Amino acid sequence: MKKVIYFSLLSVVIGVLLMGCGSDEVQPRAINEETDKCPVCNMSVMDNQFATQVVMEDGLSHVFDDIGCMYVWLDENPDEEIAATFVRDYNNEEWIQSEDAYYVYNMDVKTPMAYNMISFEDQASADEFIAENAGELIAADALADHDWQMNHEMMEGHGHDHEGDHGHGEMDSDSHTEEGESTH
């Protein structure tokens, strides 16, 4: 009887251990609106459909307030060991791995840092948004090559002061250099 109990217990333990082996999937962490700041623009990160996240191999997470900020950071940190990147569905705010999402670029969509890019969990939702609001469908694998420029007209409407553009690309060539230094 002791052998039966022993082997039954051993089977349960092995089963639990084997089930745990497959649960190493990287997950995004919860956003704390009171303390989380975007490492690119230093703005507070709201827990909404614009938030994005990079999870590092060591478990550290970086959260961003705009898809554009995440891609600027990725471009500026090419040697980082990244486990996964996440975006949120524009409609239901659920986390999606960035490579599985569908993206719409629309200059009229107000995103936190005016990169005007939003994400969807399925192509049908992205197509529906485009049909109702216009925009361009962009594949996930094309985002690394996207020209991540802020919509400066929209930023002026937000009342943000982004002199120097926080490394987000070129400024207006009449008054600033690429580094944001005044040319006057």
Coordinates of C-alpha atoms in Angstrom, one line a residue:
M1 CA 0.0 0.0 0.0
K2 CA 2.9 2.4 0.8
K3 CA 4.3 1.8 -2.7
V4 CA 1.0 2.7 -4.3
I5 CA 0.7 5.9 -2.3
Y6 CA 4.4 6.7 -2.9
F7 CA 4.1 6.2 -6.7
S8 CA 0.8 8.1 -6.9
L9 CA 2.3 11.0 -5.0
L10 CA 5.5 10.8 -7.2
S11 CA 3.3 10.8 -10.3
V12 CA 1.4 13.9 -9.1
V13 CA 4.7 15.8 -8.3
I14 CA 6.2 14.9 -11.7
G15 CA 3.0 15.9 -13.4
V16 CA 3.0 19.3 -11.7
L17 CA 6.7 19.8 -12.5
L18 CA 6.1 19.0 -16.2
M19 CA 3.1 21.3 -16.4
G20 CA 5.3 24.1 -14.9
C21 CA 8.0 23.5 -17.6
G22 CA 5.7 24.8 -20.3
S23 CA 4.7 28.0 -18.4
D24 CA 7.8 30.0 -19.1
E25 CA 5.9 32.2 -21.5
V26 CA 6.8 35.9 -21.0
Q27 CA 3.9 38.0 -19.8
P28 CA 3.5 41.8 -19.5
R29 CA 3.3 43.3 -16.1
A30 CA 0.7 45.6 -14.7
I31 CA 1.2 49.3 -15.3
N32 CA 1.3 51.5 -12.2
E33 CA 0.1 55.0 -13.4
E34 CA 1.5 56.7 -10.3
T35 CA 5.1 55.6 -10.8
D36 CA 5.7 54.3 -14.3
K37 CA 7.4 56.7 -16.7
C38 CA 8.3 56.2 -20.3
P39 CA 12.1 55.9 -20.6
V40 CA 12.0 57.8 -23.9
C41 CA 9.8 60.9 -23.3
N42 CA 9.7 60.7 -19.4
M43 CA 5.9 61.1 -19.5
S44 CA 3.7 59.1 -17.1
V45 CA 2.4 55.9 -18.7
M46 CA -1.4 55.5 -18.5
D47 CA -2.9 52.1 -18.3
N48 CA -4.8 52.4 -21.6
Q49 CA -4.9 51.2 -25.2
F50 CA -1.7 53.2 -26.1
A51 CA 0.6 51.6 -23.5
T52 CA 3.3 49.3 -24.7
Q53 CA 5.9 47.2 -23.0
V54 CA 9.3 45.6 -23.6
V55 CA 10.2 42.6 -21.3
M56 CA 13.9 41.9 -21.0
E57 CA 15.5 38.4 -20.8
D58 CA 16.3 39.2 -17.1
G59 CA 12.6 39.9 -16.4
L60 CA 12.9 43.7 -16.2
S61 CA 10.1 45.5 -18.0
H62 CA 10.1 48.9 -19.7
V63 CA 6.7 50.5 -20.3
F64 CA 6.0 53.2 -22.8
D65 CA 3.2 55.6 -23.3
D66 CA 3.1 55.4 -27.1
I67 CA 4.0 52.7 -29.7
G68 CA 6.4 55.3 -31.3
C69 CA 8.3 55.7 -28.0
M70 CA 8.8 51.9 -27.8
Y71 CA 10.2 51.7 -31.3
V72 CA 12.4 54.7 -30.8
W73 CA 13.8 52.9 -27.7
L74 CA 14.2 49.6 -29.6
D75 CA 16.1 51.5 -32.3
E76 CA 18.4 53.2 -29.7
N77 CA 19.0 49.9 -27.8
P78 CA 19.7 47.3 -30.5
D79 CA 22.0 45.2 -28.3
E80 CA 19.5 44.7 -25.4
E81 CA 18.4 41.1 -24.7
I82 CA 14.6 41.3 -25.2
A83 CA 12.3 38.4 -24.3
A84 CA 9.1 39.9 -25.7
T85 CA 7.4 43.2 -26.8
F86 CA 3.7 43.9 -26.2
V87 CA 1.2 46.4 -27.4
R88 CA -2.5 46.9 -26.5
D89 CA -5.5 46.3 -28.7
Y90 CA -7.0 49.7 -29.4
N91 CA -10.6 48.5 -28.8
N92 CA -10.4 46.3 -25.7
E93 CA -7.0 47.3 -24.2
E94 CA -5.8 43.6 -24.0
W95 CA -2.1 42.9 -24.2
I96 CA -0.9 41.4 -27.5
Q97 CA 2.6 40.4 -28.5
S98 CA 3.7 43.1 -30.9
E99 CA 4.6 40.7 -33.7
D100 CA 1.0 39.3 -33.6
A101 CA -0.7 42.7 -33.8
Y102 CA -2.1 44.6 -36.8
Y103 CA -1.2 48.3 -37.0
V104 CA -3.0 51.4 -38.4
Y105 CA -1.2 54.6 -39.1
N106 CA -3.6 57.6 -39.1
M107 CA -2.5 61.2 -38.8
D108 CA -5.8 62.1 -37.1
V109 CA -5.5 59.5 -34.3
K110 CA -4.3 61.3 -31.1
T111 CA -1.8 59.1 -29.4
P112 CA 0.1 60.3 -26.3
M113 CA 3.2 61.4 -28.1
A114 CA 1.6 62.0 -31.5
Y115 CA 3.1 59.1 -33.4
N116 CA -0.4 58.3 -34.7
M117 CA 0.0 54.5 -34.7
I118 CA -2.5 52.2 -33.0
S119 CA -2.6 48.4 -32.7
F120 CA -5.3 45.8 -33.1
E121 CA -5.5 42.1 -32.1
D122 CA -6.9 41.1 -35.5
Q123 CA -6.9 42.4 -39.1
A124 CA -10.7 42.6 -39.2
S125 CA -10.7 45.2 -36.4
A126 CA -7.9 47.1 -38.1
D127 CA -9.7 47.0 -41.5
E128 CA -12.9 48.2 -39.8
F129 CA -11.1 51.1 -38.2
I130 CA -9.6 52.1 -41.6
A131 CA -13.0 51.8 -43.3
E132 CA -14.6 54.2 -40.7
N133 CA -11.6 56.6 -40.1
A134 CA -9.1 56.1 -43.0
G135 CA -5.5 55.2 -42.3
E136 CA -2.9 52.8 -43.5
L137 CA -2.5 49.2 -42.5
I138 CA 1.1 48.4 -41.5
A139 CA 2.4 44.9 -41.0
A140 CA 4.2 44.2 -37.7
D141 CA 7.4 43.3 -39.4
A142 CA 7.4 46.7 -41.2
L143 CA 7.4 48.8 -38.0
A144 CA 11.2 48.6 -37.5
D145 CA 11.5 50.5 -40.8
H146 CA 8.7 52.9 -40.2
D147 CA 9.7 56.6 -40.1
W148 CA 8.9 57.3 -36.4
Q149 CA 8.2 61.0 -36.6
M150 CA 6.0 62.8 -34.2
N151 CA 3.1 64.8 -35.5
H152 CA 4.3 68.2 -34.4
E153 CA 1.1 70.0 -35.2
M154 CA -0.8 67.5 -33.0
M155 CA 1.8 67.9 -30.2
E156 CA 1.3 71.7 -30.3
G157 CA -2.4 71.0 -29.8
H158 CA -1.6 68.9 -26.7
G159 CA 0.4 71.8 -25.2
H160 CA 3.6 69.7 -24.7
D161 CA 6.9 71.4 -25.0
H162 CA 9.1 69.0 -26.9
E163 CA 12.1 71.1 -27.8
G164 CA 14.8 68.8 -28.8
D165 CA 12.2 66.1 -29.6
H166 CA 13.7 63.7 -27.0
G167 CA 15.6 62.0 -29.8
H168 CA 12.4 61.2 -31.6
G169 CA 13.7 62.3 -35.0
E170 CA 14.1 65.5 -37.0
M171 CA 12.7 68.8 -35.9
D172 CA 11.5 71.6 -38.1
S173 CA 14.5 72.4 -40.3
D174 CA 13.8 76.1 -40.1
S175 CA 14.4 76.5 -36.4
H176 CA 16.2 73.3 -35.0
T177 CA 18.9 70.9 -35.9
E178 CA 18.3 67.2 -35.5
E179 CA 19.7 67.3 -32.0
G180 CA 17.2 70.0 -31.1
E181 CA 19.8 72.8 -30.9
S182 CA 18.6 76.2 -32.1
T183 CA 20.0 77.4 -35.4
H184 CA 19.1 81.1 -34.8

